[in-house]
CSV table of C-alpha atoms in Angstrom, one decimal:
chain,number,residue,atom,x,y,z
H,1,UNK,CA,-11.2,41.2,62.1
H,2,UNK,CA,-14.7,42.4,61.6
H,3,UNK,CA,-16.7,43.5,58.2
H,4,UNK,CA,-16.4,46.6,60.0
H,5,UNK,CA,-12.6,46.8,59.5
H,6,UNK,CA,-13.0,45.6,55.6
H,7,UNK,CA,-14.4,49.2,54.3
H,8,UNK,CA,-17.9,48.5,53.4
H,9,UNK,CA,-20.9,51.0,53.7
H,10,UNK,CA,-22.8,51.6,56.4
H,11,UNK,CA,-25.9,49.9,54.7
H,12,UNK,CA,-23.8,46.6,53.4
H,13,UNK,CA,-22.4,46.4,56.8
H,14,UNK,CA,-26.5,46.4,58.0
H,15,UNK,CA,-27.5,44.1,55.3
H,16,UNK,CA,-24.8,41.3,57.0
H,17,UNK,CA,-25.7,41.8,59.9
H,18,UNK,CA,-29.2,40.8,59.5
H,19,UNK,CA,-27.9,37.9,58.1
H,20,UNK,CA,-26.4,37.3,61.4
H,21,UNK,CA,-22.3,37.6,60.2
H,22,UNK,CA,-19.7,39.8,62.4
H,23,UNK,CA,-16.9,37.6,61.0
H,24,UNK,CA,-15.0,37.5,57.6
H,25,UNK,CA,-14.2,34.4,55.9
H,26,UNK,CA,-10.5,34.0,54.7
H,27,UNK,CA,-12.0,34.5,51.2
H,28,UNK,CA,-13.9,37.3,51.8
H,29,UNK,CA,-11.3,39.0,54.3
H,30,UNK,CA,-9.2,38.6,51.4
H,31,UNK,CA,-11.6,39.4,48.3
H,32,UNK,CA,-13.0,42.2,49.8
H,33,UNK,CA,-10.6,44.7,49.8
H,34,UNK,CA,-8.9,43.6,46.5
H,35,UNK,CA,-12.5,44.1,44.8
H,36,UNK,CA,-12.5,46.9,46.4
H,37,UNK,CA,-9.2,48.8,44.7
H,38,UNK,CA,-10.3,47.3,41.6
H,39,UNK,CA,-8.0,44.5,41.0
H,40,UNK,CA,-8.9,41.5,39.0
H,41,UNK,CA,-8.5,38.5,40.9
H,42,UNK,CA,-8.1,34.8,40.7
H,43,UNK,CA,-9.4,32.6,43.7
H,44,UNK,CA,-9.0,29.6,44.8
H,45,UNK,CA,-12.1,28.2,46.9
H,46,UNK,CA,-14.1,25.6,47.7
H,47,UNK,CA,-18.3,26.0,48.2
H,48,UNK,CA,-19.1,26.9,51.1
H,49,UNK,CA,-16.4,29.3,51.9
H,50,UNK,CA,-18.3,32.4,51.7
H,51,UNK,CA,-16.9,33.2,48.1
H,52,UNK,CA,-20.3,34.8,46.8
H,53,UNK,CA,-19.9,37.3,49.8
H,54,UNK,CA,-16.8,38.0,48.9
H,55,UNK,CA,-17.4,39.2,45.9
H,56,UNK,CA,-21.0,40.6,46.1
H,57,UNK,CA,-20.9,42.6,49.0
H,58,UNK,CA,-17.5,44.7,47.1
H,59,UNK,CA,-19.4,45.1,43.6
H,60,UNK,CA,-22.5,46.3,45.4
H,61,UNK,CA,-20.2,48.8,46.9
H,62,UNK,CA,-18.8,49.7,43.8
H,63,UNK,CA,-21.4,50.2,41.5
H,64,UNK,CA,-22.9,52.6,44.2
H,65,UNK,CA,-19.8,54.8,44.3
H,66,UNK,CA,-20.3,54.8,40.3
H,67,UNK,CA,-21.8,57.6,39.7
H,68,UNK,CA,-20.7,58.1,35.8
H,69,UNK,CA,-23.6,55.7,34.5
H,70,UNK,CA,-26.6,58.6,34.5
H,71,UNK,CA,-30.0,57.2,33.4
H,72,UNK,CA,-28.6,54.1,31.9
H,73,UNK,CA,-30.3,50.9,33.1
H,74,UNK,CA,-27.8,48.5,31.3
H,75,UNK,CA,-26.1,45.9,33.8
H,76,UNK,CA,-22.8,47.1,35.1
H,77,UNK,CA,-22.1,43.9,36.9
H,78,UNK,CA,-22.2,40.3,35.3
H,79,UNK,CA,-21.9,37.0,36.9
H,80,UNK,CA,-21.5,33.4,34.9
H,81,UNK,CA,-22.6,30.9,36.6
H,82,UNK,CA,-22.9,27.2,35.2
H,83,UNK,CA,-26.0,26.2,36.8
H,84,UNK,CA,-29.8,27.3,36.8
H,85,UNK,CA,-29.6,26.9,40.8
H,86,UNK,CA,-26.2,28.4,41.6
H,87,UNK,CA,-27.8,31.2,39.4
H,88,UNK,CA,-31.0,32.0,41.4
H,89,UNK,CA,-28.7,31.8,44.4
H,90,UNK,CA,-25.9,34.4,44.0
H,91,UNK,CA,-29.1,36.7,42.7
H,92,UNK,CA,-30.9,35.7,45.7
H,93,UNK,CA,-27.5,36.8,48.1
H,94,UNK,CA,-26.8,40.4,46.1
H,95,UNK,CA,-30.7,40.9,46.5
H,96,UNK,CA,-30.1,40.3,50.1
H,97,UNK,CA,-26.9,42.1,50.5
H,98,UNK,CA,-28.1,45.0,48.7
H,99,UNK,CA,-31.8,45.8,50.6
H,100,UNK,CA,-30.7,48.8,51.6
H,101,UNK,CA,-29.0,50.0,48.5
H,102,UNK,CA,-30.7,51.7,45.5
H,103,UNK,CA,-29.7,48.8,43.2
H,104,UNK,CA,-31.5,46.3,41.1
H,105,UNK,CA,-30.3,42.6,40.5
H,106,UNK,CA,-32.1,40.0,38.0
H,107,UNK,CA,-31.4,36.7,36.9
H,108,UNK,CA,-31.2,34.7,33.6
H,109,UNK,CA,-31.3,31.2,33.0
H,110,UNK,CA,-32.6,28.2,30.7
H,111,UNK,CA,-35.2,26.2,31.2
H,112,UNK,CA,-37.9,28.7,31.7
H,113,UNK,CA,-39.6,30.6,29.4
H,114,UNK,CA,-37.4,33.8,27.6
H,115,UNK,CA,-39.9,36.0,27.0
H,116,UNK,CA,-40.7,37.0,30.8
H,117,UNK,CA,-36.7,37.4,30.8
H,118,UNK,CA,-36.8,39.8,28.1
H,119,UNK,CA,-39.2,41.7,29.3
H,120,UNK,CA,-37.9,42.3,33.0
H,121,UNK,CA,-34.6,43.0,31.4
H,122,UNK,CA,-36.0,45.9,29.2
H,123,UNK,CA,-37.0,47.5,33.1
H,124,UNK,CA,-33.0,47.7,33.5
H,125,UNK,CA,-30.9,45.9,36.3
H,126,UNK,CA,-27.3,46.9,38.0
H,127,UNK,CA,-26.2,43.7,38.3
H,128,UNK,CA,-27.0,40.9,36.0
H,129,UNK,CA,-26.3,36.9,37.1
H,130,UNK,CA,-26.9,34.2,34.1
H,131,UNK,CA,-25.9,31.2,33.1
H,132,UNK,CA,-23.8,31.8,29.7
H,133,UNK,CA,-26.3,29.7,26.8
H,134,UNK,CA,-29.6,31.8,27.6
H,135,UNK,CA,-27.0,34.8,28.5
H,136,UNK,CA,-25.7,34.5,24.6
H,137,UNK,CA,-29.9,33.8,23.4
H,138,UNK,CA,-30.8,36.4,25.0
H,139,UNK,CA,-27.9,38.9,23.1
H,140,UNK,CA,-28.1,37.5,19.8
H,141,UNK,CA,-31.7,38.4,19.9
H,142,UNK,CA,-30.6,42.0,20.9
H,143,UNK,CA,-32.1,41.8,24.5
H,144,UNK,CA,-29.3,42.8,26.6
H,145,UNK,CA,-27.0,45.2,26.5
H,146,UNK,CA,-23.7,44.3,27.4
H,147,UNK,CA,-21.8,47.5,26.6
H,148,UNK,CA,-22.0,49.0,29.9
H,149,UNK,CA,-20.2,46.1,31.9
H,150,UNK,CA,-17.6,47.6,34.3
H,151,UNK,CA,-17.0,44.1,36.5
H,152,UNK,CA,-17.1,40.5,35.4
H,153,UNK,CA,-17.3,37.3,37.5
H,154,UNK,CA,-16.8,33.7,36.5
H,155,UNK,CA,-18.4,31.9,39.7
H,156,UNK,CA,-17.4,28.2,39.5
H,157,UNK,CA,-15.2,28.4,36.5
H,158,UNK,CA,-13.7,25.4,36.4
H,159,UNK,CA,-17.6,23.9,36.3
H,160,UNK,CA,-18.4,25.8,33.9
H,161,UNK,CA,-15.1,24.7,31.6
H,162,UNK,CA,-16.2,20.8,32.4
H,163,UNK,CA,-19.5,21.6,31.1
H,164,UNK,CA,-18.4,22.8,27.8
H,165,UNK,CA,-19.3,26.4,28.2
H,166,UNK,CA,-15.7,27.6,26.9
H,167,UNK,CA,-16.9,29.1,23.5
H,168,UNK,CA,-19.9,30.4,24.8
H,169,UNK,CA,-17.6,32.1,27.4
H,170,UNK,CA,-15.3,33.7,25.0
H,171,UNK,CA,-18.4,34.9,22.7
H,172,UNK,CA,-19.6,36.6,25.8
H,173,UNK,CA,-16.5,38.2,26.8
H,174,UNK,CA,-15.9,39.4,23.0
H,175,UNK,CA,-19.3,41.8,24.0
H,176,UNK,CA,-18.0,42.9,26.7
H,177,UNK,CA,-16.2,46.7,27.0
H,178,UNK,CA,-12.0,45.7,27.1
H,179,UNK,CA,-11.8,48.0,30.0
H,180,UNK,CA,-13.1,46.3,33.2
H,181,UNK,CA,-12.9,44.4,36.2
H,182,UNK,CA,-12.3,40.6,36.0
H,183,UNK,CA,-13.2,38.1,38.8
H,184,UNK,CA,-12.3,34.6,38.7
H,185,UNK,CA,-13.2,31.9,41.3
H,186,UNK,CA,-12.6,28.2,41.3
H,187,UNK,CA,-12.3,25.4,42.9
H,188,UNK,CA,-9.4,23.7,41.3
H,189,UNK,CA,-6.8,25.1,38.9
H,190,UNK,CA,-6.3,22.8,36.1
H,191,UNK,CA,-4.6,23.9,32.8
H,192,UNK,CA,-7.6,25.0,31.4
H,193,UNK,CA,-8.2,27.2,34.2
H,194,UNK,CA,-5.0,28.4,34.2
H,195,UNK,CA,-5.0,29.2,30.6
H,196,UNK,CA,-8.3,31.2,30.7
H,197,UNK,CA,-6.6,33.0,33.9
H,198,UNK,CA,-3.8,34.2,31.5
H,199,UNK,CA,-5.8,35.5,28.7
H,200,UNK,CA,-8.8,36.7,31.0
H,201,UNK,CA,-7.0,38.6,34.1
H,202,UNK,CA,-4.7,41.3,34.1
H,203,UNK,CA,-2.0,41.6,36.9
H,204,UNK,CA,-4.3,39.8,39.1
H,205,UNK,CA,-4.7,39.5,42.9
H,206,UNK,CA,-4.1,35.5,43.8
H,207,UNK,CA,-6.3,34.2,46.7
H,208,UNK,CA,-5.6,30.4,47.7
H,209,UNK,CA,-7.5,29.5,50.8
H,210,UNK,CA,-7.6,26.1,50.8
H,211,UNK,CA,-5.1,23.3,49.3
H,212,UNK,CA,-5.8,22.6,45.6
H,213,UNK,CA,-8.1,19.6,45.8
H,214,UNK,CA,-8.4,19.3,49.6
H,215,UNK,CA,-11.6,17.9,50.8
H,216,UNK,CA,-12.9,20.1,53.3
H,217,UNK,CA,-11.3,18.9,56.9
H,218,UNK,CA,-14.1,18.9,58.6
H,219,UNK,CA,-16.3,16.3,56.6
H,220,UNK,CA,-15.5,12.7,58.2
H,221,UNK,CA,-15.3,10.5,55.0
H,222,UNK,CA,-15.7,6.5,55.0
H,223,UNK,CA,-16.4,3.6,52.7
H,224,UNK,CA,-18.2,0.7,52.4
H,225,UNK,CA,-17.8,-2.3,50.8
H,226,UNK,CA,-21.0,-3.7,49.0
H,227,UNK,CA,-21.9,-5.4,45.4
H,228,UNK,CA,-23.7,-2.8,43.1
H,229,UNK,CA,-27.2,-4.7,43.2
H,230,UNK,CA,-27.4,-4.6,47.0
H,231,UNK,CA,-26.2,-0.8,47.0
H,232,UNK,CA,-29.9,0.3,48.1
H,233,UNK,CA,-30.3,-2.1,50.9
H,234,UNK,CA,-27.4,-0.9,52.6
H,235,UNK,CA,-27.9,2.4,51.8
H,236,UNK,CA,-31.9,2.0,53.3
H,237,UNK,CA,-30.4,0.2,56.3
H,238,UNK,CA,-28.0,3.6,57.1
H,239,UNK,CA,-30.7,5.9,56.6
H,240,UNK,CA,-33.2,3.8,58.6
H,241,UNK,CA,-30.5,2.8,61.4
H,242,UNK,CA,-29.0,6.5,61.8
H,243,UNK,CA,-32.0,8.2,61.4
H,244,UNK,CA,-30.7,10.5,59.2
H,245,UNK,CA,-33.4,13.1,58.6
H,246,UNK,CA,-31.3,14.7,55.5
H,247,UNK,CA,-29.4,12.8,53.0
H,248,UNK,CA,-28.1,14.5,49.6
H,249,UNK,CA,-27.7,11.1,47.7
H,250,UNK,CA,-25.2,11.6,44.5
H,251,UNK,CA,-26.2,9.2,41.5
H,252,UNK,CA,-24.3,9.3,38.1
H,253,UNK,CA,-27.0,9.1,35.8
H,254,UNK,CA,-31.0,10.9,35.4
H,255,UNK,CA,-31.9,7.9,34.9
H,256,UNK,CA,-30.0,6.5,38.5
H,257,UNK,CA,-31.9,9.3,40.5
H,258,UNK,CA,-35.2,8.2,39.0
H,259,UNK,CA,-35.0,4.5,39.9
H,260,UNK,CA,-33.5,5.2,43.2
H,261,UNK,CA,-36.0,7.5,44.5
H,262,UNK,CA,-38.8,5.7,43.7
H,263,UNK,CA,-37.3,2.3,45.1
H,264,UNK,CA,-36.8,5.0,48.6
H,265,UNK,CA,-39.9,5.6,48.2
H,266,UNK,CA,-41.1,2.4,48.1
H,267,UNK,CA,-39.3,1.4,51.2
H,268,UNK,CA,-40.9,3.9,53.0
H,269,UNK,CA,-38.1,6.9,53.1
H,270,UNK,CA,-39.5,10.1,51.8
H,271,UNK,CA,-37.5,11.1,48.9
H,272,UNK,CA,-37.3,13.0,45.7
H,273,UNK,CA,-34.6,13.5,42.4
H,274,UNK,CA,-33.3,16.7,41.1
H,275,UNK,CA,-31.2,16.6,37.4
H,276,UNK,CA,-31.3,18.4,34.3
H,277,UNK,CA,-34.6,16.4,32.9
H,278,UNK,CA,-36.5,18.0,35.6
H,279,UNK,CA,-38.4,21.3,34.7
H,280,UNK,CA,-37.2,24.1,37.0
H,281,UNK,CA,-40.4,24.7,38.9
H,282,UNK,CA,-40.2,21.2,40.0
H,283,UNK,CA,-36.1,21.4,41.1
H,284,UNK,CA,-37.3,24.0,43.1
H,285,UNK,CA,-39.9,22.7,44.7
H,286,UNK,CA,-37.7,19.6,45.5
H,287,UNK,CA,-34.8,21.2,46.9
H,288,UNK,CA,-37.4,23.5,49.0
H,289,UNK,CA,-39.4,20.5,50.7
H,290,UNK,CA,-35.7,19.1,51.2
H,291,UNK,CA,-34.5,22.1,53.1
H,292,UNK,CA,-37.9,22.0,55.4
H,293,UNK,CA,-37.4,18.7,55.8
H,294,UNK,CA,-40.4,17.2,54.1
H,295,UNK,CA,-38.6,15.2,52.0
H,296,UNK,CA,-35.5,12.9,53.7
H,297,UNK,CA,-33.7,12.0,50.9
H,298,UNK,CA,-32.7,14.0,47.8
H,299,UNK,CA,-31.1,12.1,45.3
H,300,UNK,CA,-28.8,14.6,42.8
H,301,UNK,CA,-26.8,14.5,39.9
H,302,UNK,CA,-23.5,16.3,39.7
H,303,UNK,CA,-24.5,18.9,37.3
H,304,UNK,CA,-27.9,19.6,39.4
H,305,UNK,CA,-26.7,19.7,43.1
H,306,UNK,CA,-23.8,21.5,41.9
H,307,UNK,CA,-23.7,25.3,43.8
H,308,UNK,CA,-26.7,23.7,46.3
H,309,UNK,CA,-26.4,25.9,49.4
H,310,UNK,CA,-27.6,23.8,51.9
H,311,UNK,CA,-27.0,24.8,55.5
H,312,UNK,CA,-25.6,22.0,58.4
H,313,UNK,CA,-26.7,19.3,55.9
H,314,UNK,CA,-25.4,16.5,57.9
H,315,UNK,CA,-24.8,13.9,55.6
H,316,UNK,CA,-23.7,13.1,51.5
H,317,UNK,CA,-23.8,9.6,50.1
H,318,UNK,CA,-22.3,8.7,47.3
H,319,UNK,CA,-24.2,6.2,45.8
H,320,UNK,CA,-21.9,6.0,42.7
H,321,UNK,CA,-18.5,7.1,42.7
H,322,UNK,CA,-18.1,10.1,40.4
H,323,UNK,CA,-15.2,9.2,37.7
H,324,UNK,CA,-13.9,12.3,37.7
H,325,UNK,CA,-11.7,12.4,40.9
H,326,UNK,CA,-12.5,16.3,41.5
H,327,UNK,CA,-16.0,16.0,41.6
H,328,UNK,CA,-15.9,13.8,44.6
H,329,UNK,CA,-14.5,17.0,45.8
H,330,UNK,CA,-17.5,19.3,45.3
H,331,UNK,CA,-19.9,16.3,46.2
H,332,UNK,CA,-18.9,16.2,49.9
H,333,UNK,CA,-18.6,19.8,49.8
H,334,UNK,CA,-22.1,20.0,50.3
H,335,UNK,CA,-21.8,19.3,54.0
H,336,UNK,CA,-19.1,20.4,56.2
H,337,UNK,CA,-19.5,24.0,55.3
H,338,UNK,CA,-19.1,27.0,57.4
H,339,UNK,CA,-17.8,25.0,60.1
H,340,UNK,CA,-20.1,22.8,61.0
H,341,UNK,CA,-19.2,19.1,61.4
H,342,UNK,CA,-20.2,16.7,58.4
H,343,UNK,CA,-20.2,13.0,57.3
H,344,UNK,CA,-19.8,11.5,53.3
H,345,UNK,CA,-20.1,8.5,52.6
H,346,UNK,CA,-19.3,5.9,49.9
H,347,UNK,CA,-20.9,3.2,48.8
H,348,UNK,CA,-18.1,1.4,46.9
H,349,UNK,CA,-18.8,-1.6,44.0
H,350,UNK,CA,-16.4,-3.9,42.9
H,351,UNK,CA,-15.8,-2.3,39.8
H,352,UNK,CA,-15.4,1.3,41.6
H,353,UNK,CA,-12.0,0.4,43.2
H,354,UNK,CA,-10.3,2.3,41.0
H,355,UNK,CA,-12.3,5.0,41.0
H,356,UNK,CA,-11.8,4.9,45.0
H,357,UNK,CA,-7.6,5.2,45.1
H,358,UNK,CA,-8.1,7.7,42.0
H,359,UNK,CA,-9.8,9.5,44.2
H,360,UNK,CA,-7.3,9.1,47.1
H,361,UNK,CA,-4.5,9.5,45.2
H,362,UNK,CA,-6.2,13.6,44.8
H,363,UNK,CA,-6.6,13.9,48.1
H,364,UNK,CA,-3.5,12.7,49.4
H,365,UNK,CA,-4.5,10.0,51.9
H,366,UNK,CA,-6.7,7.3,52.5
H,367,UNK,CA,-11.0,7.5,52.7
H,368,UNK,CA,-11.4,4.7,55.8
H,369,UNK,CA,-13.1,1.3,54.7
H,370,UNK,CA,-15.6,0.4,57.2
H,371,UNK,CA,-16.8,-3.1,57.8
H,372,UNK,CA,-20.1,-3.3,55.9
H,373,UNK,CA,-23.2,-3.5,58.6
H,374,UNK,CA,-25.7,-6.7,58.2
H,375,UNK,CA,-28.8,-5.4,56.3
H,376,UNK,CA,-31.9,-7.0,55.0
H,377,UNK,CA,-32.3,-7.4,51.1
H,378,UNK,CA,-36.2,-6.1,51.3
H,379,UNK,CA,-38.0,-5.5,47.8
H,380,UNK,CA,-39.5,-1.8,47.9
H,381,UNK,CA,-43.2,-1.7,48.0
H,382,UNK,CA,-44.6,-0.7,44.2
H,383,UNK,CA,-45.9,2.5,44.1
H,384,UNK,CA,-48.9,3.8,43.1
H,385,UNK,CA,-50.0,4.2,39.1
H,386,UNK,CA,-48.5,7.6,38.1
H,387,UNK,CA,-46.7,8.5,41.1
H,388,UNK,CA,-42.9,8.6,41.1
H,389,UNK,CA,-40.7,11.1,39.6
H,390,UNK,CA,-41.7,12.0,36.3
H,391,UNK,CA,-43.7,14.4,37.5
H,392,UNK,CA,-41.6,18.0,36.3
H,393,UNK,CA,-39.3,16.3,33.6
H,394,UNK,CA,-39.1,17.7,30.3
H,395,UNK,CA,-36.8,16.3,27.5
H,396,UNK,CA,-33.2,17.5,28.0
H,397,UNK,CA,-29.9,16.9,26.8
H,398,UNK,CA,-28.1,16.9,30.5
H,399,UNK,CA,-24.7,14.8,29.9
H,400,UNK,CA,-24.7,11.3,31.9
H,401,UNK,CA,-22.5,11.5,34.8
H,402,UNK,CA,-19.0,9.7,35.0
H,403,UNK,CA,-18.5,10.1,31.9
H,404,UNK,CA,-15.3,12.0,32.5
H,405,UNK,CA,-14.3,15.4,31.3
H,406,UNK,CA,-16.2,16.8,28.0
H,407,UNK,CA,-14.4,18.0,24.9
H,408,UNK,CA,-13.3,21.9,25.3
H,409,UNK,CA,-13.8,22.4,21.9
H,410,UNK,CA,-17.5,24.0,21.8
H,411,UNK,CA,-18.5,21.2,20.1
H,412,UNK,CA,-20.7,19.1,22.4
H,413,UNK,CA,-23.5,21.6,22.6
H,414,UNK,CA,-25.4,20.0,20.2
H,415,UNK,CA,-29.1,21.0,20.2
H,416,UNK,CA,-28.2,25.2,20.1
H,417,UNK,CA,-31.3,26.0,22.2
H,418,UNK,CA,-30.3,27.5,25.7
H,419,UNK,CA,-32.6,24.8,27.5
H,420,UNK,CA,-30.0,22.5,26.8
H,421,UNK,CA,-26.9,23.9,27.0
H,422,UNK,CA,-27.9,25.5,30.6
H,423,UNK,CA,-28.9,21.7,32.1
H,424,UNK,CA,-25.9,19.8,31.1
H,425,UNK,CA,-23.2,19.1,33.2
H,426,UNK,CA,-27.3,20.4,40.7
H,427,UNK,CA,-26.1,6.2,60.9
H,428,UNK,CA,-23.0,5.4,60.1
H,429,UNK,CA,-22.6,6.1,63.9
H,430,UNK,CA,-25.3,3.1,64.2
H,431,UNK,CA,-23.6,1.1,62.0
H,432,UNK,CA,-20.1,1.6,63.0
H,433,UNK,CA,-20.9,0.7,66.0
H,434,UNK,CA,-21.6,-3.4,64.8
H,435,UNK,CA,-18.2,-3.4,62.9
H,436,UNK,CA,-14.2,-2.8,63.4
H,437,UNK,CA,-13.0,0.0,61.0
H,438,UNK,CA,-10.7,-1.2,58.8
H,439,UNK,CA,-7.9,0.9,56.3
H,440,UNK,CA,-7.8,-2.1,53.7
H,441,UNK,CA,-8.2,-1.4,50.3
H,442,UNK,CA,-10.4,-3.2,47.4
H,443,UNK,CA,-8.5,-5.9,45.4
């Protein structure tokens, strides 16, 4: 099967293949045409599926073919998305998707300034992606008009339901015209999910393309045994060892991806931290010298690399094993993805044994405990006065990682200002090689 065979217009079918696509994914071989006849849908799909496609390239189609909405400028499309990042990147795709069409797509998020928001919003957009807290500032202030909405998409919804952003989600939808077109994706269907499935979609369209939970198969996952203190000497002898010139390193804590960046740092590995505290200008700029390769290391929380569309990144490290077993799911997500080979790996504490056969127990077999390679316990250089991370941070109220699931009761938002809400919860071949692989488990 082509694109070709899927429908689209002449000018989305150009638009993909500049991109350099002459294949569907399952999801979007599947998506497609149901978006197409108008169905709500509910998917099943891990990142790096080619879900955004799926659903992008069919709205475009079908807000072209619209041609009811006369002189109005109001959105007809809206996409939730729980993250700054994953925001600017499903814009970024129907921008790119849609060169060729007549259309206009803007974004809206926290943590920038609203008033530049406002004001490119008053010029009119077709389709309209935003993360739901600045979504609802920016309509209780009157600044969007939400009247006009003929297709809605929940990107990442069980995320967003993690992160609290069910009442805000329901406020939203209560603004929204009863008649329209309701797109669901997520990664996992938990109750919750299910439950906003039932009241959200009608007689939809049910797209499973991967086992619920399954870790993508082409990510080799091992362990490592080590005690918490030496974590970073091991994980400095891997990077150094392998030579890994791009490692998304996942810490539980803003706090975690400080200290451990500047202790990289200090041991002479180029790295820098995205979370919530950082300013957006400055995520952006990290994730950009990351993806040119000035920078080696990148060192994430969940909520911050969550919806990061990195392409062949070759490894993950998990630094800290997430306590939520699901997230360990999206965390190695990040590599592996549209069929390129990938490699996770944990660094595993004492006290994270349970955490580790939780996590098995979710995926349904065992992660392979490696023998832990010799490495040198080497105090990082201090850095320089006022260098470091703290560069871009501004005061935030991002949740600490491993903290498990929040309340779905609305009622850890706290602080009410969109800022907030929109940042909570983005060698082993060398060292194999000294060691016998072992399937043992920690006592």
């Amino acid at each position: 099967m082509s694109f070709s065979d899927l429908g689209l217009l002449p000018e989305l079918l150009r638009a993909v293949a500049d991109k350099g696509y002459d294949t569907p994914s399952p999801i979007q071989a599947q998506a497609i045409p149901a978006v197409l006849s108008g169905r709500d849908v509910l998917a099943g799909a891990q990142t790096g599926t080619g879900k955004t496609a799926g659903f992008i390239l069919p709205i475009l189609q079908r807000l072209v073919a619209d041609t009811a909405h006369g002189t109005s400028r109001a959105p007809r499309a809206l996409v939730l998305t729980p993250t700054r990042e994953l925001a600017a990147q499903v814009a970024e795709s129907a921008r790119s998707y849609g060169k060729y069409l007549q259309l206009h797509t803007y974004q809206v998020f926290g943590g920038v300034s609203i008033n530049p928001q406002i004001s490119n919003l008053r010029s009119g957009c077709d389709v309209l992606v935003a993360t739901p807290g600045r979504l609802l500032d920016l309509a209780q202030q009157r600044c969007v008009d939400l009247s006009k909405i003929q297709v809605l998409v929940l990107d990442e919804a069980d995320r967003m339901l993690d992160m609290g952003f069910i009442n805000d989600i329901r406020k939203i939808i209560r603004l929204l015209p009863q008649k329209r077109q309701n797109l669901l994706f997520s990664a996992t269907y938990s109750d919750d999910i299910r439950g906003l499935a039932e009241r959200l979609l009608h007689d939809p369209l049910s797209i499973q393309v991967a086992p619920r939970n399954a870790a993508i198969e082409l990510v080799e996952q091992c362990a490592y045994r080590v005690q918490k203190e030496q974590k970073r000497h091991l994980l400095v002898h891997l990077i150094q060892e392998g030579q890994w010139h791009q490692v998304l390193i996942f810490t539980r804590t803003k706090h975690g991806a400080n200290r451990l960046t500047q202790q990289l740092e200090g041991a002479g590995i180029k790295a820098a931290a995205i979370h919530g505290n950082k300013s957006q200008a400055a995520r952006v700029k990290a994730l950009d010298m990351f993806k040119r390769g000035q920078v080696t290391a990148l060192v994430a929380t969940e909520v911050a690399a969550r919806g990061l569309d990195i392409k062949e990144l070759p490894q993950v490290v998990n630094y800290e094993l997430p306590n939520v077993p699901e997230d360990y799911v999206h965390r190695i997500g990040r590599t592996g993805r549209a069929g390129a080979a990938g490699e996770a790996v944990s660094l595993v504490s004492g006290d994270e044994a349970g955490l580790l056969r939780d996590i098995e127990r979710v995926l349904k077999r065992s992660i392979p405990v490696l023998q832990t390679p010799p490495f040198k316990i080497v105090e990082s250089a201090p850095l320089p006065a006022g260098q470091g991370n703290r560069s871009g941070e501004r005061p935030g109220a991002d949740r600490p990682q491993g903290q498990g699931r929040p309340p779905h009761n609305g009622n850890s938002h706290g602080n009410r200002g969109s800022d907030r809400r929109d940042t909570r919860r983005g060698p082993a071949q060398g060292a194999r090689g000294q060691g016998q692989q072992q399937r043992g488990r920690f006592n």
